[in-house]
XYZ file of C-alpha atoms in Angstrom:
441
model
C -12.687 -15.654 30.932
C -13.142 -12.191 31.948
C -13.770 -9.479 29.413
C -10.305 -7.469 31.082
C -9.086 -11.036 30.487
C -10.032 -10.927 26.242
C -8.512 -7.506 26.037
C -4.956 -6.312 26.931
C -6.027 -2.394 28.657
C -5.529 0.401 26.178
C -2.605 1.634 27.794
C -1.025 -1.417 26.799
C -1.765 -1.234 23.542
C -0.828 2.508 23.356
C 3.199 1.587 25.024
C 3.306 -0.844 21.788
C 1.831 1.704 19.527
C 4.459 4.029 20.523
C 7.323 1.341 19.615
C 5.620 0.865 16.125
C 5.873 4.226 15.250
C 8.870 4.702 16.339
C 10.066 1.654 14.211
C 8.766 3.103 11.037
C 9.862 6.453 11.706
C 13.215 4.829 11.953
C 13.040 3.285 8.511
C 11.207 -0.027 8.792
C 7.941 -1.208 6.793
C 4.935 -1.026 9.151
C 3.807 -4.169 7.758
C 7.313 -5.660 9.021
C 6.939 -4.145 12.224
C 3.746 -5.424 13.237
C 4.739 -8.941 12.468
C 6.289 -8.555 15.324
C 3.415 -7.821 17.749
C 2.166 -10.535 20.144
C -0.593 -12.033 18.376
C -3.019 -10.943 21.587
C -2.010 -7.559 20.894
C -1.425 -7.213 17.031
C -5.239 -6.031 16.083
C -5.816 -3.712 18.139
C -2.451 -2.229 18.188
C -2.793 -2.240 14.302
C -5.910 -0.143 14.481
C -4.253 2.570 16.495
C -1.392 2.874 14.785
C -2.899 2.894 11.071
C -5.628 5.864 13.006
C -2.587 7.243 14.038
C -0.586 7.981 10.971
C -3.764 8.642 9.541
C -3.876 11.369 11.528
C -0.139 12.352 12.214
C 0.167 15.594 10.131
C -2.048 17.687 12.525
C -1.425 15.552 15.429
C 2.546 16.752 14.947
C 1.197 20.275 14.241
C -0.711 20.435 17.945
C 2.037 18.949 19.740
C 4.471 21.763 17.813
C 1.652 24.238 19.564
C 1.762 22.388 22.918
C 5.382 22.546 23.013
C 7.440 24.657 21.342
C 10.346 21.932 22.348
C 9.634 18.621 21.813
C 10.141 16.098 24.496
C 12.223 12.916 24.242
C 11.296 10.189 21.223
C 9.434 8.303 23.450
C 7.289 10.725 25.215
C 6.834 12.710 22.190
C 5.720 9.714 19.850
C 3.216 9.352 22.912
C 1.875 12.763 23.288
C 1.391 12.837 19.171
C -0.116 9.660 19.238
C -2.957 10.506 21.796
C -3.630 13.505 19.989
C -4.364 11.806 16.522
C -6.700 9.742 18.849
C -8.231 12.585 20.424
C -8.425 15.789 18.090
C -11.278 15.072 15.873
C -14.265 13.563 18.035
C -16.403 12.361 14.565
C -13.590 9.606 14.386
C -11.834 9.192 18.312
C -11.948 5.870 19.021
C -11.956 6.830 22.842
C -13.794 9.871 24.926
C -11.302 11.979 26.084
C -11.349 11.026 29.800
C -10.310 7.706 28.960
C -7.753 8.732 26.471
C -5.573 11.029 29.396
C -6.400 8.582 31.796
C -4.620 5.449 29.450
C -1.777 7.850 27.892
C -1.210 8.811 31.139
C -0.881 5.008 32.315
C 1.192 3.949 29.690
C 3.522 7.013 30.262
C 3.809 6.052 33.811
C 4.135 2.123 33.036
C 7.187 3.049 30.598
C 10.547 3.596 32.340
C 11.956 5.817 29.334
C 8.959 8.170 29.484
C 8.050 7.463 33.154
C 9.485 11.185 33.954
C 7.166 12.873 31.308
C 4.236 11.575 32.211
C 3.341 14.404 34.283
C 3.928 16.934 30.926
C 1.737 14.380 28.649
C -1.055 14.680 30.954
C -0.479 18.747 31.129
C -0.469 18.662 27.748
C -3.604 16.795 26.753
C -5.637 19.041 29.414
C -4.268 21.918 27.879
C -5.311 20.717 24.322
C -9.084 20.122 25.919
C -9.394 23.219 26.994
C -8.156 24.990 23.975
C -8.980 22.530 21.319
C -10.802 25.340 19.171
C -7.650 27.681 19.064
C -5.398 25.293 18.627
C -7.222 23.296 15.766
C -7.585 26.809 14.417
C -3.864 27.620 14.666
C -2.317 24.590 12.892
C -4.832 24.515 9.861
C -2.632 26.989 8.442
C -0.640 23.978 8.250
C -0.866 22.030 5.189
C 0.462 19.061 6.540
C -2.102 19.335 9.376
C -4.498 19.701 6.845
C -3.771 16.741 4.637
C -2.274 14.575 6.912
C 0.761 13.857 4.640
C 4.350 15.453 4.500
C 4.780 18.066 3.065
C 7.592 17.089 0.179
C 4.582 14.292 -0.047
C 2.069 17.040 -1.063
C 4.093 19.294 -2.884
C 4.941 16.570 -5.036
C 1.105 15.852 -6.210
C 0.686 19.695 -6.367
C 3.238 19.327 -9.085
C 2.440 16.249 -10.392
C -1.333 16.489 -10.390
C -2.254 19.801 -9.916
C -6.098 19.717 -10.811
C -6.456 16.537 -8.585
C -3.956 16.804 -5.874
C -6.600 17.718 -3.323
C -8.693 14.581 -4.405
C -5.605 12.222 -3.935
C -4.870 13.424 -0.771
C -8.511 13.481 0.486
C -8.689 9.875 -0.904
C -5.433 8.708 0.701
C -7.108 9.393 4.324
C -9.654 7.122 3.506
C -10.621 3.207 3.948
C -10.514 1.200 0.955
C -12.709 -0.895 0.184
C -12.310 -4.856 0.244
C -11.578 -6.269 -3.687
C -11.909 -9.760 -4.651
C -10.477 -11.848 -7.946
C -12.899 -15.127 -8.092
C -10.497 -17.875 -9.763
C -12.567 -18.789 -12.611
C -10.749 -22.282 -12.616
C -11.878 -23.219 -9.340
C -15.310 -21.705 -9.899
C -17.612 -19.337 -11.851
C -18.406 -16.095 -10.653
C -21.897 -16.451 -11.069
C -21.677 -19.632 -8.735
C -19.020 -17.352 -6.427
C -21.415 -14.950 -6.168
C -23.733 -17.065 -5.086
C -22.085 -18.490 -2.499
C -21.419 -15.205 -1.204
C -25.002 -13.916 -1.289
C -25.804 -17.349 1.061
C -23.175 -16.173 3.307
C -24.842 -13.099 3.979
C -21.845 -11.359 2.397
C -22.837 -7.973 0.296
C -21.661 -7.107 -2.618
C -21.072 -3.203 -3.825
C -20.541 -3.872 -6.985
C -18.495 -6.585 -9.681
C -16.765 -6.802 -12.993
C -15.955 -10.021 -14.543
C -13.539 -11.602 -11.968
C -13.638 -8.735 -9.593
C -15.798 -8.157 -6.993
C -15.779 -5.504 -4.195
C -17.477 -6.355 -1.332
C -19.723 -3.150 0.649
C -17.690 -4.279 3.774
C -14.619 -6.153 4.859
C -14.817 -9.410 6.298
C -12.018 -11.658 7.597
C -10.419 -13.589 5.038
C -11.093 -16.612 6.548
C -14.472 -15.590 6.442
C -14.753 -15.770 2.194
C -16.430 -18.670 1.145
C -13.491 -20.986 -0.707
C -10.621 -18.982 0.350
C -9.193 -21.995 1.584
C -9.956 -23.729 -1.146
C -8.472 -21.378 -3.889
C -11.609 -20.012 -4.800
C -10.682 -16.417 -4.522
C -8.082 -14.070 -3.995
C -7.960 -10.373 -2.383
C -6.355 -8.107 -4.439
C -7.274 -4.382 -5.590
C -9.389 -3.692 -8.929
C -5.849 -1.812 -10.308
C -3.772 -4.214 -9.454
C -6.084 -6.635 -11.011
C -5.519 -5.328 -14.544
C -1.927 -6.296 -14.775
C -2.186 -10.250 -16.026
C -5.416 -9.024 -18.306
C -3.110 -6.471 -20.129
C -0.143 -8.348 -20.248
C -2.132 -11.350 -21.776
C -4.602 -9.732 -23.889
C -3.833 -9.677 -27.754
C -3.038 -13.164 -28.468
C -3.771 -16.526 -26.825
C -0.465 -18.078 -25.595
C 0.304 -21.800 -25.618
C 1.487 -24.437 -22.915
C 4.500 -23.620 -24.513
C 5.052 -19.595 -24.406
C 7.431 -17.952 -21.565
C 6.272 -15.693 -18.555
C 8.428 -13.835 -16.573
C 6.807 -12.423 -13.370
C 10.166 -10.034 -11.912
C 9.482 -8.431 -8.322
C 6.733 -10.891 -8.267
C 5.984 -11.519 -4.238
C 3.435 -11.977 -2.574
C 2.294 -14.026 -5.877
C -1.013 -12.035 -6.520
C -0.022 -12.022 -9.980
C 1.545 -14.867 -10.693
C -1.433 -16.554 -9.894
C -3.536 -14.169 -11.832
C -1.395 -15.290 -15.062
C -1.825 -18.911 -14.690
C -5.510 -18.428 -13.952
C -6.081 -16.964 -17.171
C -3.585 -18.519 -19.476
C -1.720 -21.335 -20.142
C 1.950 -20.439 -20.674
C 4.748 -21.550 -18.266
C 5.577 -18.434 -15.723
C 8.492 -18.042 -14.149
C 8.339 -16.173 -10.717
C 11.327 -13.752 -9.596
C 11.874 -12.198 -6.223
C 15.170 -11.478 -4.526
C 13.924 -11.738 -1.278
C 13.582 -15.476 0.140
C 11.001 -14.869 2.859
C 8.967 -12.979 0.291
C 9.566 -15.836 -2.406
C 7.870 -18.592 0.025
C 4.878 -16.042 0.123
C 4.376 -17.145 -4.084
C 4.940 -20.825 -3.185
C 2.251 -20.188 -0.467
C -0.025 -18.278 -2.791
C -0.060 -21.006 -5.703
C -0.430 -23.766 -3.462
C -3.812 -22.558 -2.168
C -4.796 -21.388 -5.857
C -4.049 -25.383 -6.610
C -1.483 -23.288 -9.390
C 2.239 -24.222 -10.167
C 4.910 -22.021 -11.422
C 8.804 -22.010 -11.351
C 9.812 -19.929 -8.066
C 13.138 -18.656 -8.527
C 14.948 -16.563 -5.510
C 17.378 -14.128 -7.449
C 17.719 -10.113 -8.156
C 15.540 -9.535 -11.452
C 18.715 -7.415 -12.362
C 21.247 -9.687 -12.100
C 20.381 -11.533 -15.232
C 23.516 -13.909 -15.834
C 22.756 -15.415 -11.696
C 19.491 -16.713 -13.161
C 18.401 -16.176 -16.889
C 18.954 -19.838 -18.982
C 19.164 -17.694 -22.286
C 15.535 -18.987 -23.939
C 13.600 -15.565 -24.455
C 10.180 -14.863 -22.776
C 7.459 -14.229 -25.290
C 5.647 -11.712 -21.930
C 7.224 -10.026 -18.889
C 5.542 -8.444 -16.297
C 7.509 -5.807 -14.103
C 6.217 -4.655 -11.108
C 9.041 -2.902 -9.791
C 9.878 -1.739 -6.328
C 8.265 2.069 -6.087
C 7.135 4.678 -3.182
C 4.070 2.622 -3.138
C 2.132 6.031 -2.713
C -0.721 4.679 -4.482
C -1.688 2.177 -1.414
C -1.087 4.702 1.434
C -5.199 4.182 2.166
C -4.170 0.486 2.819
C -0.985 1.021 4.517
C -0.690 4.625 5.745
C 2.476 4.121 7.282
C 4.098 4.609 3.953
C 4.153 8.543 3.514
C 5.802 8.832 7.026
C 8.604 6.478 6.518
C 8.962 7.713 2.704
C 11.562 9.868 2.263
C 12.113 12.488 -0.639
C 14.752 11.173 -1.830
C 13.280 7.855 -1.977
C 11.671 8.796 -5.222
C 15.474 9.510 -7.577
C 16.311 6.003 -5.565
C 13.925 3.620 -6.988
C 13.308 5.514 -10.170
C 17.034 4.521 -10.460
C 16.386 1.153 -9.699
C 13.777 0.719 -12.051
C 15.265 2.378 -14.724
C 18.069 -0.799 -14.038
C 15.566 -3.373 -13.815
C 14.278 -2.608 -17.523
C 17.414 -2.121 -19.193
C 18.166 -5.392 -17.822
C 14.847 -7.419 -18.802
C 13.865 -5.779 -21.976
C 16.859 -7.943 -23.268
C 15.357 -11.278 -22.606
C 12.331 -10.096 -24.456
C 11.719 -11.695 -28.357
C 10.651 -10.102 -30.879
C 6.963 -9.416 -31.155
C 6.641 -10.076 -27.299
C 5.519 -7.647 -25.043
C 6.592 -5.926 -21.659
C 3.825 -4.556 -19.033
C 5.932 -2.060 -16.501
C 3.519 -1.195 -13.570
C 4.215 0.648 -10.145
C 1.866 1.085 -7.304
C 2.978 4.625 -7.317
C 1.082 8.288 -8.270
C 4.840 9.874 -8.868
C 5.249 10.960 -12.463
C 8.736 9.690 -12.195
C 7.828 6.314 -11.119
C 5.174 6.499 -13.994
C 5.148 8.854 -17.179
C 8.617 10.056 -16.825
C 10.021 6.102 -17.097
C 8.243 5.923 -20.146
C 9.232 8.910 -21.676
C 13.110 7.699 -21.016
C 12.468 4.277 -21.560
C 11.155 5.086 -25.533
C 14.165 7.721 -26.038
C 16.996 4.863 -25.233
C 14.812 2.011 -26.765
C 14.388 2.245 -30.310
C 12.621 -1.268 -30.848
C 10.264 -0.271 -28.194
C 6.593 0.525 -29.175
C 4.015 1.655 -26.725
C 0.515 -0.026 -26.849
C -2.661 1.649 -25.632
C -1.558 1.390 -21.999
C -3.746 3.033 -18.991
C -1.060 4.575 -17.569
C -1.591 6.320 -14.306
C -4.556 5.033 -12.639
C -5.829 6.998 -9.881
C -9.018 7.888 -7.794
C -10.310 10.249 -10.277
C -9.401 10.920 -13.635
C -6.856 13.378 -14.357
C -5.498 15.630 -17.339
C -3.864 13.402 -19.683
C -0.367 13.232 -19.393
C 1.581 13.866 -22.984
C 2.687 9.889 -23.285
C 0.135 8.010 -21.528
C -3.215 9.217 -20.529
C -4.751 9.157 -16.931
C -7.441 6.476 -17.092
C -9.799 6.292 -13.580
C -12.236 3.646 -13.114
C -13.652 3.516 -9.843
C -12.663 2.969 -6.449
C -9.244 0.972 -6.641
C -5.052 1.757 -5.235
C -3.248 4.352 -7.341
C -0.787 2.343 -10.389
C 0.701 2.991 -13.405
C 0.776 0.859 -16.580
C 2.993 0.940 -19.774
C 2.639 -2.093 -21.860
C 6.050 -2.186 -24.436
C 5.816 -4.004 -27.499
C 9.187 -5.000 -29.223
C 9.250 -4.428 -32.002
C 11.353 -6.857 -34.777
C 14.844 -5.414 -35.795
């Protein structure tokens, strides 16, 4: 097999770029989106489009500069997409030639855009010859500069504003690759171990967690098949020890994981305690993902397909002794690992699912007993998917006592906010943590 034969041409993978984009800018998750990629095409189209909306704020800026009027969808998610590509050289994937050249090809090749091609190419040339004035021009721009929306970044101004800059700067860059050993398949030190005979580096661990200095396939982990480890960030990794800590519970205590696809937690629970977890998730294709997760793990738990909300549809009426809540948020704290989200975020997005999980705890705090305790956690950096819940939550729930919670975890440490105070601690996702004890009536 010939090396053209191995790899589809760029210009290939640039026409399904394009059609990516265009998905999530029409409302649909990235991760969704690529699902649907031919599996010959799905990496490398992957690694253009996450450059590309890595890159989209100043990439949208030039083509505003290169054309006052912007062409049709097609052609213009095109033209934007070969600038992200093309405007910083430190990071282009491509020299220049060969960026025109494919753009050009896959304009051509396309029947919608076929009639812009010749404007695309004009374009580009222009943006070669000029790149110093024009990169000059749009860094007035603040979404040029950041690379994020601008509601996006006025947002952290407000929410953050001795950090913003930092949360930004870190959102634009690659995370690194977190692993949770599953200390009842094997020890860490043994884990380790196997890891160091793989060749595999290690940039630093914690107990369980382990962060590797760079990503390797998954496939590639020594026991991942096995269930000897799981990938999951260092944040999202504290949820199961806070929950549990405090008291050891029995074979026979309750667990509720709500919202709980793709299982990462659920397993995380059973693998460091013995109660009997139940595992919500309204979504069926997303509730197979937990089935999937436990089975590898060698873990069992009680899936149950249903809206956490709608308690009567699935609640038998026994009360939980823990529930974890990771509710649906803007998920701006994992934009480094999926950067489509702050492009097919949407302002009001944020009222939306603050809404919605201001529902899902007045529903669940019910089915809490006395003396049990209730860990709400986002993957968000929004106050109002964070501090402001808490605040609420505590003013319309008198039997509610906050513990010593972390509250939002992010990058770098932040002013404390007046409920729950910032808490960084290294290189992990932005989340939020309130753990609610109940108290007895």
């Amino acid at each position: 097999m010939t090396e053209s034969e191995k790899s589809p041409p760029l210009w290939r993978q640039l026409q399904v770029t394009v059609d990516v984009l265009l998905a999530v800018e029409a409302g649909k998750s990235g991760s969704t989106v690529m699902e649907t990629v031919a599996p010959e095409l799905r990496a490398g189209v992957q690694a253009l489009a996450f450059h590309g909306w890595r890159q989209w704020g100043r990439a949208r800026a030039l083509r505003g500069a290169l054309a006052k009027r912007a062409p049709p969808a097609q052609a213009d998610a095109m033209l934007c997409l070969a600038l992200a590509l093309m405007w910083d050289p430190s990071i282009a994937p491509y020299d220049e030639f060969t960026m025109v050249n494919q753009t050009v090809e896959a304009a051509k090749r396309t029947a919608a855009m076929k009639a812009q091609a010749n404007f695309i190419n004009a374009c580009l040339r222009r943006f070669i010859r000029e790149r110093e004035a024009l990169l000059a021009h749009t860094s007035t721009s603040l979404e040029a500069q950041w690379n994020h929306p601008l509601w996006w970044i006025k947002r952290l101004q407000r929410d953050h504003p001795s950090s913003w800059q930092t949360l930004l700067a870190a959102a634009n860059l690659h995370p690194p690759m977190t692993l949770r050993v599953n200390q009842r398949q094997i020890s860490c030190e043994n884990y380790l171990r196997h890891l160091q005979e793989a060749g595999i580096e290690v940039s630093a661990q914690a107990g369980a967690r382990i962060e590797l200095a760079q990503a390797v396939p998954v496939l590639g982990l020594p026991g991942f098949a096995h269930g000897w480890v799981s990938v999951q960030d260092g944040a999202a990794q504290l949820a199961a020890t806070l929950l549990l800590a405090g008291s050891a519970l029995g074979p026979d205590a309750r667990v509720l994981d709500a919202c709980a696809a793709p299982g990462g937690k659920t397993a995380h629970l059973l693998e460091l305690g013995d109660a009997r977890v139940t595992a919500l998730e309204i979504d069926a294709q997303r509730a197979q993902k937990i089935g999937q997760t436990l089975q590898r793990l060698g873990l069992e738990a009680q899936v149950v397909c249903a809206d956490a909300a709608d308690t009567p549809a699935w609640w038998d009426g026994k009360a939980f002794d823990r529930i974890l809540l990771d509710a649906p948020c803007t998920a701006s704290g994992i934009v480094r690992r999926h950067p489509d989200i702050r492009w097919l975020r949407r302002e009001t997005d944020l009222d939306q699912l603050a809404a919605e999980q201001r529902e899902l705890l007045r529903a669940l705090w019910p089915l809490l007993q006395p003396g049990g305790r209730l860990l709400f956690c986002t993957c968000s950096i929004f106050r109002v998917e964070g501090a402001e819940q808490v605040q609420a939550f505590l003013a319309n729930n008198k039997d509610a006592r906050l513990l010593p919670s972390p509250g939002h975890l992010l990058p770098q440490t932040a002013p404390p906010a007046p409920i729950v105070a910032d808490n960084g601690f290294g290189d992990h996702d932005g989340f939020f943590y309130a753990l609610f004890e109940k108290t007895s009536p």
